[in-house]
Each structure stands twice: as C-alpha cells, then as structure tokens.
Coordinates of C-alpha atoms in Angstrom, one line a residue:
M193 CA -2.1 27.4 9.9
T194 CA -1.6 29.1 13.3
R195 CA 1.5 29.9 15.1
K196 CA 0.6 27.2 17.6
H197 CA 0.8 24.6 14.7
I198 CA 4.1 26.0 13.5
G199 CA 5.5 25.8 17.0
L200 CA 4.3 22.2 17.4
M201 CA 6.1 21.1 14.2
L202 CA 9.3 22.8 15.3
V203 CA 9.2 21.1 18.7
I204 CA 8.7 17.7 17.0
I205 CA 11.6 18.2 14.7
L206 CA 13.8 19.6 17.4
V207 CA 13.1 16.7 19.8
A208 CA 13.8 14.1 17.0
I209 CA 17.1 15.7 16.0
T210 CA 18.2 16.2 19.6
S211 CA 17.4 12.6 20.4
G212 CA 19.4 11.4 17.4
L213 CA 22.4 13.5 18.2
V214 CA 22.4 12.2 21.8
L215 CA 22.1 8.6 20.7
T216 CA 25.0 9.0 18.2
R217 CA 27.3 11.0 20.5
G218 CA 30.8 9.6 20.5
Q219 CA 30.0 6.9 18.0
T220 CA 31.1 8.6 14.8
I221 CA 33.4 6.8 12.5
D222 CA 36.7 8.3 11.2
S223 CA 36.7 8.3 7.4
T224 CA 40.5 8.4 7.1
V225 CA 41.9 5.9 4.6
T226 CA 44.5 4.0 6.6
V227 CA 45.7 1.1 4.4
T228 CA 48.5 1.7 1.8
R229 CA 49.8 -1.2 -0.3
G230 CA 49.0 -3.8 2.4
S231 CA 50.2 -1.7 5.4
A232 CA 48.3 0.3 8.1
D233 CA 50.3 2.3 10.6
L234 CA 47.8 3.6 13.2
T235 CA 50.2 4.5 15.9
E236 CA 49.8 8.3 15.2
S237 CA 46.0 8.1 14.4
Q238 CA 42.9 8.8 16.5
V239 CA 42.2 5.0 16.8
T240 CA 42.5 5.3 20.6
E241 CA 39.4 7.5 20.7
H242 CA 37.5 6.9 17.5
I243 CA 36.4 4.0 15.3
T244 CA 38.4 3.8 12.1
R245 CA 37.6 2.2 8.7
L246 CA 40.4 0.1 7.3
D247 CA 40.0 1.3 3.7
G248 CA 42.7 1.4 1.1
T249 CA 44.8 -1.0 -0.9
W250 CA 45.0 -4.5 0.7
R251 CA 47.1 -7.3 -0.6
F252 CA 44.7 -9.5 -2.5
Q253 CA 44.2 -13.0 -4.0
S254 CA 41.0 -14.3 -5.6
S255 CA 41.2 -17.5 -3.6
L256 CA 41.4 -18.7 0.0
L257 CA 45.0 -18.7 1.1
D258 CA 46.9 -18.3 4.4
A259 CA 49.1 -15.7 2.8
V260 CA 48.6 -13.6 -0.4
D261 CA 50.9 -12.4 -3.1
R262 CA 52.5 -9.2 -1.9
Q263 CA 52.5 -7.8 -5.5
S264 CA 48.7 -7.9 -5.9
Y265 CA 46.5 -5.2 -4.4
R266 CA 42.8 -4.5 -4.2
N267 CA 40.8 -1.5 -3.0
V268 CA 38.6 -2.3 -0.1
P269 CA 35.7 -1.9 0.0
H270 CA 34.9 -2.9 -3.6
V271 CA 32.0 -4.7 -5.4
T272 CA 33.9 -6.8 -7.9
P273 CA 32.2 -10.2 -7.8
H274 CA 34.7 -12.7 -6.4
A275 CA 33.1 -15.9 -5.0
T276 CA 36.2 -16.4 -2.9
A277 CA 39.0 -14.0 -2.0
T278 CA 41.7 -13.3 0.6
Y279 CA 42.7 -9.8 1.8
E280 CA 45.8 -9.1 4.0
V281 CA 47.2 -6.1 5.8
D282 CA 50.0 -5.5 8.3
V283 CA 48.6 -3.4 11.2
A284 CA 50.5 -1.4 13.8
L285 CA 48.5 0.0 16.8
P286 CA 49.3 2.2 19.7
P287 CA 49.0 0.6 23.2
G288 CA 45.4 -0.1 24.2
Q289 CA 42.5 -2.5 24.0
Y290 CA 40.9 -2.7 20.5
A291 CA 38.4 -4.8 18.6
L292 CA 37.6 -5.5 15.0
R293 CA 34.1 -5.6 13.4
V294 CA 33.3 -7.6 10.3
P295 CA 31.3 -5.7 7.7
Q296 CA 27.7 -6.2 8.5
N297 CA 26.6 -6.5 4.9
H298 CA 28.7 -9.5 4.2
P299 CA 27.9 -12.5 6.4
H300 CA 30.6 -14.8 5.0
V301 CA 33.8 -13.2 6.3
R302 CA 36.5 -15.0 8.3
I303 CA 39.2 -13.2 10.3
L304 CA 42.7 -14.5 10.9
I305 CA 45.3 -12.9 13.2
D306 CA 48.9 -13.8 12.2
G307 CA 47.5 -16.8 10.4
E308 CA 45.4 -18.1 13.3
P309 CA 41.6 -18.0 13.1
A310 CA 40.2 -15.3 15.4
D311 CA 37.4 -16.3 17.9
P312 CA 34.5 -13.9 18.0
V313 CA 33.8 -12.3 21.4
Y314 CA 30.4 -11.2 20.3
S315 CA 28.2 -13.2 17.9
S316 CA 24.6 -12.3 17.3
V317 CA 24.0 -15.5 15.3
K318 CA 26.0 -18.7 15.1
Q319 CA 24.7 -20.6 12.1
G320 CA 27.4 -22.2 10.0
D321 CA 29.6 -19.5 8.6
R322 CA 27.0 -16.7 8.7
Q323 CA 28.3 -14.6 11.6
A324 CA 28.1 -10.9 12.3
Y325 CA 30.7 -10.6 15.1
L326 CA 33.3 -8.5 16.8
V327 CA 36.9 -9.8 17.3
L328 CA 38.8 -8.8 20.5
L329 CA 42.5 -8.1 19.7
D330 CA 45.3 -9.1 22.0
P331 CA 46.4 -5.9 24.0
N332 CA 50.0 -7.3 24.2
S333 CA 50.4 -7.6 20.5
S334 CA 50.4 -4.1 18.8
D335 CA 51.8 -5.3 15.5
F336 CA 50.0 -8.2 13.7
R337 CA 49.1 -9.5 10.2
L338 CA 45.3 -9.3 9.6
T339 CA 43.8 -11.6 7.1
M340 CA 40.2 -11.4 5.9
Q341 CA 38.8 -14.3 3.9
V342 CA 35.6 -14.0 2.0
S343 CA 34.1 -17.5 1.4
G344 CA 31.9 -18.3 -1.5
S345 CA 28.1 -18.8 -1.0
T346 CA 25.2 -19.8 -3.2
D347 CA 22.9 -17.2 -1.6
R348 CA 25.3 -14.2 -1.9
P349 CA 27.7 -14.3 -4.9
T350 CA 29.2 -10.9 -4.5
G351 CA 32.4 -9.1 -3.5
L352 CA 33.2 -7.1 -0.4
E353 CA 31.0 -4.0 -0.1
D354 CA 31.9 -2.4 3.2
S355 CA 35.0 -1.7 5.4
L356 CA 36.4 -3.6 8.3
L357 CA 36.2 -1.4 11.4
I358 CA 38.8 -1.1 14.2
G359 CA 38.5 0.9 17.4
P360 CA 38.4 0.9 21.2
I361 CA 36.5 -2.1 22.6
N362 CA 33.8 0.0 24.4
N363 CA 33.1 2.1 21.2
M364 CA 32.9 -1.0 19.1
L365 CA 30.5 -2.8 21.4
T366 CA 28.4 0.3 21.6
L367 CA 28.3 0.8 17.9
Q368 CA 27.4 -2.9 17.3
N369 CA 24.5 -2.6 19.7
E370 CA 23.4 0.8 18.5
L371 CA 23.3 -0.2 14.8
F372 CA 21.1 -3.1 15.7
S373 CA 19.0 -0.8 18.0
Y374 CA 18.4 1.8 15.3
D375 CA 17.1 -0.7 12.9
F376 CA 15.0 -2.5 15.6
V377 CA 13.5 0.8 16.9
N378 CA 12.6 1.9 13.4
V379 CA 11.0 -1.5 12.7
L380 CA 9.1 -1.2 16.1
I381 CA 7.9 2.3 15.3
A382 CA 6.8 1.4 11.8
C383 CA 4.9 -1.6 13.2
L384 CA 3.2 0.5 15.9
I385 CA 2.1 3.2 13.4
F386 CA 0.8 0.4 11.1
L387 CA -1.3 -0.9 14.0
F388 CA -2.6 2.6 14.7
Y389 CA -3.6 3.1 11.1
A390 CA -5.1 -0.4 10.8
I391 CA -7.2 0.1 14.0
V392 CA -8.5 3.5 12.8
S393 CA -9.3 2.1 9.4
V394 CA -11.6 -0.5 11.0
F395 CA -13.7 2.3 12.5
H396 CA -13.5 4.5 9.4
R397 CA -14.1 2.0 6.7
K398 CA -15.3 4.7 4.2
E399 CA -12.0 6.5 4.6
S400 CA -9.5 4.5 2.5
I401 CA -6.7 6.9 3.5
Y402 CA -6.2 5.0 6.7
L403 CA -6.1 1.7 4.9
Y404 CA -3.4 2.9 2.5
G405 CA -1.5 4.4 5.5
A406 CA -1.6 1.0 7.2
G407 CA -0.4 -0.7 4.0
F408 CA 2.5 1.8 3.6
F409 CA 3.8 1.3 7.2
F410 CA 3.4 -2.4 7.0
L411 CA 5.5 -2.6 3.9
I412 CA 8.1 -0.2 5.4
A413 CA 8.3 -2.4 8.5
L414 CA 8.7 -5.5 6.3
S415 CA 11.5 -3.8 4.3
L416 CA 13.4 -2.8 7.5
L417 CA 12.8 -6.2 9.0
T418 CA 14.5 -8.0 6.1
R419 CA 17.7 -5.9 6.3
D420 CA 20.9 -7.7 7.2
Q421 CA 21.1 -6.4 10.7
I422 CA 17.6 -7.6 11.7
V423 CA 16.5 -10.6 9.6
F424 CA 19.4 -12.9 10.4
E425 CA 19.0 -12.2 14.1
F426 CA 15.4 -13.5 14.1
I427 CA 15.4 -15.8 11.0
P428 CA 18.9 -17.2 10.6
V429 CA 17.9 -19.8 8.1
M430 CA 16.6 -17.3 5.6
A431 CA 18.6 -17.0 2.4
Y432 CA 20.2 -13.7 1.7
V433 CA 18.7 -13.5 -1.8
V434 CA 15.2 -14.0 -0.4
A435 CA 15.7 -11.3 2.2
H436 CA 17.1 -8.9 -0.3
K437 CA 14.3 -9.4 -2.8
V438 CA 11.6 -9.1 -0.2
S439 CA 13.1 -5.8 1.1
L440 CA 13.4 -4.3 -2.3
I441 CA 9.8 -5.3 -3.4
A442 CA 8.4 -4.0 -0.1
V443 CA 10.1 -0.6 -0.7
L444 CA 8.7 -0.3 -4.3
L445 CA 5.2 -1.3 -3.2
S446 CA 5.3 1.1 -0.2
V447 CA 5.8 4.0 -2.6
C448 CA 2.6 3.0 -4.4
M449 CA 0.8 2.9 -1.0
L450 CA 2.2 6.3 -0.1
I451 CA 1.0 7.8 -3.4
E452 CA -2.5 6.5 -2.8
F453 CA -2.3 7.9 0.8
A454 CA -1.2 11.3 -0.4
I455 CA -4.0 11.5 -3.1
R456 CA -6.6 11.0 -0.4
L457 CA -4.9 13.3 2.1
E458 CA -5.3 16.4 -0.1
R459 CA -6.8 16.9 -3.6
V460 CA -3.9 18.1 -5.7
P461 CA -3.8 18.9 -9.5
Y462 CA -1.2 16.3 -10.3
E463 CA -3.1 13.2 -9.3
R464 CA -2.9 11.6 -12.7
F465 CA 0.9 12.0 -12.8
L466 CA 1.2 10.2 -9.5
R467 CA -1.1 7.4 -10.5
L468 CA 0.9 6.9 -13.7
A469 CA 4.1 6.8 -11.7
T470 CA 3.0 3.8 -9.8
Y471 CA 2.8 1.5 -12.9
P472 CA 6.6 1.2 -13.4
L473 CA 6.9 0.5 -9.6
Y474 CA 4.5 -2.5 -9.9
A475 CA 6.5 -3.6 -13.0
L476 CA 9.8 -3.3 -11.2
S477 CA 8.4 -5.3 -8.3
A478 CA 7.4 -8.1 -10.7
V479 CA 10.8 -8.1 -12.4
A480 CA 12.6 -8.2 -9.0
I481 CA 10.9 -11.5 -8.3
I482 CA 12.2 -13.4 -11.3
I483 CA 15.6 -11.9 -12.1
P484 CA 18.7 -13.8 -10.8
Y485 CA 20.6 -12.2 -7.9
A486 CA 23.7 -11.8 -10.1
V487 CA 22.1 -8.8 -11.9
H488 CA 20.5 -7.2 -8.8
G489 CA 23.3 -4.7 -8.4
W490 CA 22.4 -2.6 -11.5
F491 CA 18.7 -3.4 -11.2
D492 CA 18.6 -2.2 -7.6
Y493 CA 20.4 1.0 -8.5
A494 CA 18.1 1.7 -11.4
A495 CA 15.0 1.0 -9.3
W496 CA 16.2 3.4 -6.5
I497 CA 17.1 6.1 -9.1
Y498 CA 13.5 5.9 -10.3
V499 CA 12.1 6.1 -6.8
L500 CA 14.4 9.1 -6.0
F501 CA 13.4 10.8 -9.2
I502 CA 9.7 10.4 -8.5
A503 CA 10.2 11.5 -4.9
F504 CA 12.2 14.6 -6.1
F505 CA 9.7 15.6 -8.7
W506 CA 6.8 14.9 -6.3
T507 CA 8.3 16.9 -3.5
G508 CA 8.8 19.8 -5.9
L509 CA 5.2 19.7 -7.0
N510 CA 4.1 19.6 -3.3
I511 CA 6.1 22.7 -2.5
N512 CA 4.8 24.5 -5.6
W513 CA 1.2 23.7 -4.7
L514 CA 1.8 25.0 -1.1
F515 CA 3.0 28.3 -2.6
E516 CA -0.2 28.4 -4.7
R517 CA -2.3 28.0 -1.6
K518 CA -0.4 30.8 0.2
S519 CA -3.3 33.3 -0.2
T520 CA -5.9 30.8 1.1
G521 CA -3.8 29.3 3.9
Y522 CA -1.6 26.3 4.1
P523 CA -3.3 23.0 4.9
L524 CA -1.4 21.8 8.0
E525 CA -1.7 18.1 7.2
F526 CA -0.2 18.6 3.7
L527 CA 2.5 20.9 5.0
I528 CA 3.6 18.2 7.5
F529 CA 3.4 15.6 4.8
T530 CA 5.6 17.6 2.5
L531 CA 8.1 18.2 5.3
A532 CA 8.2 14.5 5.9
M533 CA 8.8 13.9 2.2
I534 CA 11.8 16.2 2.2
I535 CA 13.3 14.5 5.3
G536 CA 12.7 11.1 3.9
Y537 CA 14.2 12.1 0.5
I538 CA 17.3 13.4 2.1
G539 CA 17.7 10.2 4.2
Q540 CA 17.3 7.9 1.2
T541 CA 19.6 10.0 -1.0
I542 CA 22.3 9.7 1.7
N543 CA 21.7 6.0 1.9
I544 CA 21.8 5.3 -1.8
L545 CA 24.0 7.9 -3.5
I546 CA 26.2 9.6 -0.9
P547 CA 28.8 7.2 0.7
H548 CA 29.7 8.3 4.2
P549 CA 31.3 6.6 7.2
N550 CA 28.2 7.4 9.3
Q551 CA 25.7 6.6 6.5
D552 CA 23.7 4.1 8.5
T553 CA 23.5 6.3 11.5
Y554 CA 22.3 9.4 9.7
T555 CA 19.8 7.5 7.6
S556 CA 18.4 5.9 10.8
I557 CA 18.0 9.3 12.4
L558 CA 16.3 10.9 9.4
S559 CA 14.0 7.8 9.2
L560 CA 13.1 8.3 12.8
I561 CA 12.2 12.0 12.1
Y562 CA 10.2 10.9 9.1
F563 CA 8.2 8.3 11.1
V564 CA 7.4 10.9 13.8
L565 CA 6.1 13.4 11.2
M566 CA 4.0 10.7 9.4
F567 CA 2.6 9.6 12.7
T568 CA 1.4 13.1 13.5
L569 CA -0.7 13.0 10.4
L570 CA -3.1 10.5 11.9
P571 CA -4.4 12.5 14.9
L572 CA -4.3 15.7 12.7
H573 CA -6.5 14.1 10.0
L574 CA -8.8 12.6 12.6
S575 CA -9.3 16.0 14.3
T576 CA -9.7 17.8 10.9
D577 CA -12.3 15.2 9.8
K578 CA -14.2 15.6 13.0
R579 CA -14.1 19.4 12.8
Q580 CA -15.3 19.3 9.2
K581 CA -18.2 17.0 10.1
Q582 CA -19.2 19.4 12.9
E583 CA -19.1 22.3 10.5
V584 CA -21.3 20.4 8.0
Q585 CA -23.8 19.7 10.7
T586 CA -23.9 23.3 11.8
F587 CA -24.1 24.5 8.2
A588 CA -27.0 22.1 7.5
A589 CA -28.8 23.2 10.7
Q590 CA -28.6 26.9 9.9
S591 CA -29.6 26.6 6.2
E592 CA -32.1 23.7 6.4
I593 CA -35.2 25.9 6.2
S594 CA -34.0 28.1 3.4
F595 CA -32.5 25.2 1.6
F596 CA -35.8 23.3 1.6
N597 CA -38.0 26.3 0.8
A598 CA -35.9 27.3 -2.1
Q599 CA -36.3 24.1 -4.0
I600 CA -39.8 24.5 -5.5
K601 CA -40.6 27.9 -6.9
P602 CA -44.3 28.9 -7.0
H603 CA -44.1 30.1 -10.7
F604 CA -42.6 26.7 -11.6
L605 CA -45.5 24.9 -10.1
Y606 CA -48.1 27.3 -11.5
N607 CA -46.8 27.0 -15.0
T608 CA -46.5 23.2 -14.8
F609 CA -50.0 22.8 -13.4
G610 CA -51.2 25.1 -16.2
N611 CA -49.6 22.9 -18.8
V612 CA -51.1 19.8 -17.2
I613 CA -54.6 21.4 -17.3
A614 CA -54.2 22.4 -20.9
L615 CA -52.9 19.0 -22.0
C616 CA -55.9 17.3 -20.3
Y617 CA -58.1 18.6 -23.1
T618 CA -55.7 18.1 -26.0
A619 CA -53.4 15.2 -25.0
P620 CA -54.5 13.3 -21.9
N621 CA -51.7 10.8 -22.1
E622 CA -49.1 13.6 -22.3
A623 CA -50.8 15.3 -19.3
A624 CA -50.5 12.0 -17.3
R625 CA -46.9 11.7 -18.2
L626 CA -46.2 15.3 -17.2
L627 CA -48.0 14.9 -14.0
S628 CA -46.0 11.7 -13.2
H629 CA -42.8 13.6 -13.7
L630 CA -44.0 16.4 -11.5
S631 CA -44.9 13.8 -8.8
T632 CA -41.4 12.3 -8.9
Y633 CA -39.8 15.7 -8.7
V634 CA -41.9 17.0 -5.8
R635 CA -41.7 13.7 -3.9
F636 CA -37.9 13.8 -4.2
I637 CA -37.7 17.3 -2.9
F638 CA -39.9 16.6 0.1
E639 CA -38.1 13.3 1.0
N640 CA -34.5 14.4 0.4
G641 CA -34.6 18.2 0.9
R642 CA -34.3 18.0 4.7
T643 CA -31.9 15.2 5.1
D644 CA -28.1 15.2 5.3
S645 CA -27.9 11.5 4.3
N646 CA -26.4 10.7 1.0
I647 CA -28.5 9.2 -1.9
T648 CA -27.5 7.2 -4.9
L649 CA -26.5 8.8 -8.2
G650 CA -29.3 6.9 -9.8
Q651 CA -31.9 8.6 -7.6
E652 CA -30.5 12.1 -8.3
L653 CA -30.4 11.4 -12.1
E654 CA -34.0 10.1 -12.1
M655 CA -35.1 13.3 -10.5
I656 CA -33.1 15.3 -13.0
D657 CA -34.8 13.4 -15.8
S658 CA -38.2 14.3 -14.4
Y659 CA -37.2 18.0 -14.1
L660 CA -35.9 18.2 -17.6
S661 CA -39.0 16.5 -19.0
I662 CA -41.1 19.1 -17.3
E663 CA -39.0 21.9 -18.7
Q664 CA -39.0 20.5 -22.2
T665 CA -42.8 20.4 -22.1
R666 CA -43.0 23.9 -20.7
F667 CA -40.7 25.4 -23.3
N668 CA -41.8 23.3 -26.3
D669 CA -38.6 21.3 -26.6
A670 CA -36.6 24.5 -27.1
F671 CA -33.3 22.8 -26.1
T672 CA -31.3 19.7 -26.8
I673 CA -30.1 17.4 -24.0
I674 CA -26.9 15.4 -24.4
K675 CA -26.1 12.7 -21.8
D676 CA -22.9 10.7 -21.3
I677 CA -23.4 8.7 -18.1
D678 CA -21.6 5.6 -17.0
D679 CA -24.3 3.1 -16.0
S680 CA -22.0 1.4 -13.5
L681 CA -22.1 4.5 -11.3
F682 CA -25.8 4.5 -10.5
N683 CA -25.1 2.9 -7.1
V684 CA -22.5 5.5 -6.0
E685 CA -23.4 7.7 -3.1
V686 CA -23.7 11.5 -3.6
P687 CA -25.1 14.3 -1.5
P688 CA -28.8 15.0 -2.3
L689 CA -29.7 17.9 -4.6
L690 CA -26.1 18.6 -5.6
I691 CA -26.4 18.2 -9.4
Q692 CA -29.9 19.2 -10.1
P693 CA -29.4 22.9 -9.0
L694 CA -26.5 23.1 -11.5
V695 CA -28.6 21.7 -14.3
E696 CA -31.4 24.1 -13.4
N697 CA -29.0 27.0 -13.4
A698 CA -27.6 26.1 -16.8
L699 CA -31.1 25.8 -18.2
R700 CA -32.7 28.9 -16.8
H701 CA -29.8 31.4 -16.7
G702 CA -27.8 30.1 -19.6
L703 CA -30.0 28.6 -22.3
M704 CA -33.3 30.4 -21.9
R705 CA -31.6 33.8 -22.5
K706 CA -30.0 32.6 -25.7
G707 CA -31.4 32.4 -29.2
G708 CA -30.8 29.7 -31.8
N709 CA -29.6 26.3 -31.0
K710 CA -29.6 25.5 -27.3
R711 CA -27.6 22.6 -26.0
L712 CA -27.2 21.1 -22.5
M713 CA -24.7 18.4 -21.7
L714 CA -24.6 16.2 -18.6
A715 CA -21.8 13.7 -18.2
V716 CA -20.8 11.4 -15.3
Q717 CA -17.6 9.4 -15.7
D718 CA -15.6 6.9 -13.5
L719 CA -12.1 8.0 -12.5
G720 CA -11.3 5.0 -10.3
S721 CA -11.4 6.3 -6.8
A722 CA -13.6 9.3 -7.8
I723 CA -16.4 10.2 -10.1
E724 CA -16.5 13.2 -12.4
V725 CA -19.7 15.1 -13.0
R726 CA -19.8 17.7 -15.8
I727 CA -22.6 20.1 -16.6
A728 CA -22.0 22.3 -19.7
D729 CA -24.2 24.6 -21.8
N730 CA -23.7 26.8 -24.8
G731 CA -25.7 29.6 -23.3
V732 CA -25.0 33.3 -22.8
G733 CA -22.3 32.7 -20.2
F734 CA -20.8 35.4 -17.9
D735 CA -17.5 36.8 -16.9
P736 CA -16.6 35.3 -13.4
K737 CA -14.1 38.1 -12.8
R738 CA -16.6 40.9 -13.3
T739 CA -20.1 39.5 -12.9
A740 CA -21.6 38.1 -9.7
M741 CA -22.2 34.4 -10.1
P742 CA -25.8 33.8 -11.2
T743 CA -27.9 31.8 -8.7
S744 CA -30.9 29.5 -9.0
G745 CA -32.6 27.2 -6.5
I746 CA -30.1 26.7 -3.7
G747 CA -27.5 28.5 -6.0
I748 CA -24.0 27.7 -7.2
P749 CA -22.4 29.3 -4.1
N750 CA -24.4 27.0 -1.9
V751 CA -23.4 24.0 -4.0
R752 CA -19.8 25.1 -3.8
N753 CA -20.0 25.4 0.0
R754 CA -21.5 22.0 0.4
I755 CA -18.8 20.4 -1.8
A756 CA -16.2 22.1 0.3
Y757 CA -17.3 20.0 3.2
V758 CA -17.0 16.7 1.3
P759 CA -13.6 15.1 1.9
N760 CA -11.5 14.9 -1.3
A761 CA -14.1 16.7 -3.5
T762 CA -13.5 19.5 -5.9
F763 CA -15.6 22.1 -7.7
T764 CA -14.5 24.0 -10.8
L765 CA -16.5 26.5 -12.8
Q766 CA -15.5 28.1 -16.2
S767 CA -17.6 30.5 -18.1
E768 CA -17.2 32.9 -21.0
V769 CA -19.6 35.5 -22.3
G770 CA -21.4 34.3 -25.5
V771 CA -19.8 30.8 -25.3
G772 CA -21.3 29.1 -22.3
T773 CA -20.6 27.7 -18.9
N774 CA -18.9 24.5 -17.8
V775 CA -19.1 23.1 -14.3
L776 CA -16.9 20.2 -13.2
I777 CA -17.3 18.3 -9.9
R778 CA -15.2 15.5 -8.6
L779 CA -16.6 13.4 -5.7
P780 CA -15.0 10.4 -3.9
K781 CA -16.4 7.1 -5.2
R782 CA -18.4 5.4 -2.5
E783 CA -20.7 2.5 -3.3
R784 CA -23.9 2.1 -1.4
M785 CA -24.3 -1.3 0.1
N786 CA -27.5 -3.4 0.2
V787 CA -29.6 -1.2 -2.0
P788 CA -32.2 -3.3 -3.9
N789 CA -32.9 -0.7 -6.4
A790 CA -30.9 2.5 -6.8
H791 CA -33.7 4.2 -8.7
D792 CA -36.4 3.5 -6.1
L793 CA -37.3 6.8 -4.5
D794 CA -39.4 5.1 -1.8

C-alpha cells in the first residue's frame, strides 16, 4: 500500500467526520436529569440554549387518568411493560419560546398541558393515535403541569423507552428534521450502493462478491427503512411488530451476506469459522419470525450480543491477519474493509450497549462513515481485478513459448516410443493401449498448452490418467496411485496444466528417488464455494527452508505464480526430508455451462 492510498483513506475519513460534526453542530442534547419526585425546575438550567431530556422520577399511575397519585413515582424512561400509564410532572421554565418532543420510539403518547390536550404543531403522520409530533408551549405560561399518557396498543405492548425532550423551538424543529434526515440519507446511500453493486454484478456474473455486496446493502437499506422514524412516514398502516421483526431479521441476514462478501474479498485462514458463525444467524432469523413480540426484548438483546461478539472476534482476526501480512504488504481492499468493520462495530456498540443523549446522532454519523468506506471497496476491487487480469495476460504472453516447449520432454517421448515398439512384439494390445494414452496426453498438451482459457477438471484429470498410465508402464508399476475425487466436480473450470505438473513433480522427484513402497495420492474435494486439490507422496521430500524447490515441467514456482493470479485461490506446500511432500490448492468453484461432455478433449 502506497502513501497515496493511505492519504486517500485519511481524506475520506476526515471528510466524513467533518461533515457529521457540521451537521450536528448546535443540536446536542443535554443529559442532565431534571425531574425529581414529579417536579422539574429549569429556570436555572441551559434549556434556553440546549435541548434537555426530562429524565427522572415522574408521578405515575398504571392507568389513564387526568391526575395521578402524588405518592407514586416512576423512573422515566423505563421499559416496564404497562399497556396503559399516566406520567405527570410540574415544570418551571425561564422566559422564552419552547417546544416538547414526544419520544420517537413510542407512537402512542398523548400530551396534556394543565389537564388540556395539547395540539401538535408538527405532525409527520396523522393516522389514529400514532403520531410523532412536537408540541409548542405557550410563551406566556412558564409554570405548568405536564401530563404524558401512554395508551395501550395491540401492536406495541411495551412501556416507555425514551425521554420527553424540551428545548427552544428552533432547536427542536431542527432536531426533528435532522433525525429524520439522518435515517433517510443513510437509507438513500445504502440503496444507491446496492444499485451500484447490483449493476456491477450483472456484468461480472462469475464474481459472486458483487452479488453478496448487493445483498448486504439491500438488507441494510431494508433494516433502516423499517425503523420508527422512516417506516411510519411512508407506510403509516404498517404494524409496529411487523416493522420491528423485518428490521431485526434484515440485520441478522445482512451479517451473513457480509461474511460471504468478506470471504470472497480476500482469502483468510479463518473462513471456516466465519461460515459456522452464520448458522446461528439464520436460526435466530427463523425464531424472530415466530416468537411473540412480548419476548422480543430479551431476544433482541441476545441476538445483538451475538452479532457484536462475532463482529468483535472477526475484527480482531482481521487485524491479526493484517499484521501477519506486514512483511508482504497490506492488501488495500482488506485494510479498508477492516477499518470499516471497526467503525461499524463502534457505531453499533454505542447504539445497543452505551445509552447516551446523542446516541442516534453519533450512530448515524458512524454509519455514514461506514457506508463511505464500504462504497470505496467497489472501485478498488474493480481496478484491482482489472490490473490482475492485465498482469495475467502479460505473464502469459512472456512465458507462452517456454511454457509450451517445456511440457513434452524428449526423453519422455523416446522412452515411451521405445516401450510401445517393444510391446508391439510381446503384447500388441498393451502397445495399443499405451499408444492411446500417449495420443491423449500429447493432444491435450498441443491443444491447451498455448491457451489461457480454462478447461474442465474432468479434462485435466483424464490427461493425468493418461500420463500416469504411461509412467506406470515405463516403470513396471513401481508405485501405487490412490485417488479420492468427487465426481460432481468434473464440470468445474480450472486453469489448464495446473495439476498435472504437480503430479509429475511428485512422481519424478519424490517417488522415483525412493526405495520400497511408493505411494501417490490425488484428492479433489468440494468445499462449497471452492474446490480443494491435494497431491501428496511418501517420497524423499526436501527441506523448503534450506533446499531450492525442485522443478519439473513448468515447475512448482510457475504453478504458484499462475495460482497467484487466480482470484481467491491459494497454494500451500509442505515437505519433510524422508517423509514426503504435500501440495494443497484451493480454487474458486465455477461451473462450466453448456458443456456436453466434460471429458471430451475435442
């Protein structure tokens, strides 16, 4: 990663933070508790300049009354489930023009001033008693009795969860509009990024990373859209329970999409852990559909704790892996992704676990930064993919002649033809079989040695079978071949001549220099989104730290270089003197379409 890339990331973060601070300037909420045993004297407070939360002990009755018992008190906000309740406080204000704002997370609150219903001066939705509104206070009445009634509802059987806000009219109107704007802008950005990823995925159908990116941002947009501040503005008839369930399920499934996105962004050693972590998320999503809303409080908390735990552990693994790559250079895409993970984790931790007067504002700002960072991954990945393809083309052009000429060695042909001639006198049928295998082998080299197009795994394995049959004949069945191949993978695309050189290397440099029992193992297994190819022998082996890597044909270094240009592919080699060599390759699983016969070399 260059200094230019580091500077670009710093500029993006700085612009996002500066924009958030400018937007929230002057709109912070004073966290001072102002209500004590049903009284709130604000004459000496900062209510003339700042918005204040009317927290504290209100007079309380668990029913709808014009006046409440002065001996009963309740902390507000609280989450004790009361279907109906009345809260009352005597408020004293300094001279000025003020407004009240009903908690946005409870749409069934009714305000009374000195026993008279208060008319809303701002109402985003007027549908029955579901109103999120501001109440303008009489500037000529500085002392009044404020009553807040929470009416029962079948779609939200819960207590009061947020504070009543009071402050200057201009500040309150600005806050009301900005809280809606933050959510709306985040939804809009999420939808735009979803469209970008969806459009790119249409033109890169083989790259599933863009499809999972589109799925992630679609679910995030759906989750944000079903929050209180947005959904009841556009869909007033939607039940709160439905909106809540949709929002929670969308969040849980979006984490699954994000995990799949990250796995395809960069091959990391903890892929299996991440895949296993998605199973409980699917299970929690299914449970969220069927459980009653009355138990959603603890269920939501448990689900979010699990999400935060996975995110915390995942972020730590990302940071650790980046440190491991310090000597070989940080992948810019993965570095930005990890930075976005940290920002998103902080935002959700504040939103879920750290109550704060400006919780919604800070969470929205951090979400905006997160979206900006995630969006930068799209052009970065496209440019990286394009650069890698150009490097592959250059590499193929430079090495095409040597790559092709190195496939068939003269002594291999001379010895094979000698065996064919000898068998013509002693075993004509065996000679014909050997000649057929040689024809298959040579034809494959000529037809695929010069091309950069992928072939099917079945074609590569058929050529390997021919090669091994020739070598078995040449060396009088001196070695044992063990195969463990998933037949369902024959139609998967692989680069040509990627496996055969490794088999040849194991045979000629590992087994033929060893006495006694010689064993060669070839396994191909399905890993879901990838295939795993393993070539192992019990030959002489070598010490990778002290000995130059043995080469044969196009050589292991050449194979390693070719694999490095395949997106999301990995190459691992382990060898020990006197024990043998083990080569492990992982390739993305891509099915070839419209192939009549995967074994047909024509």
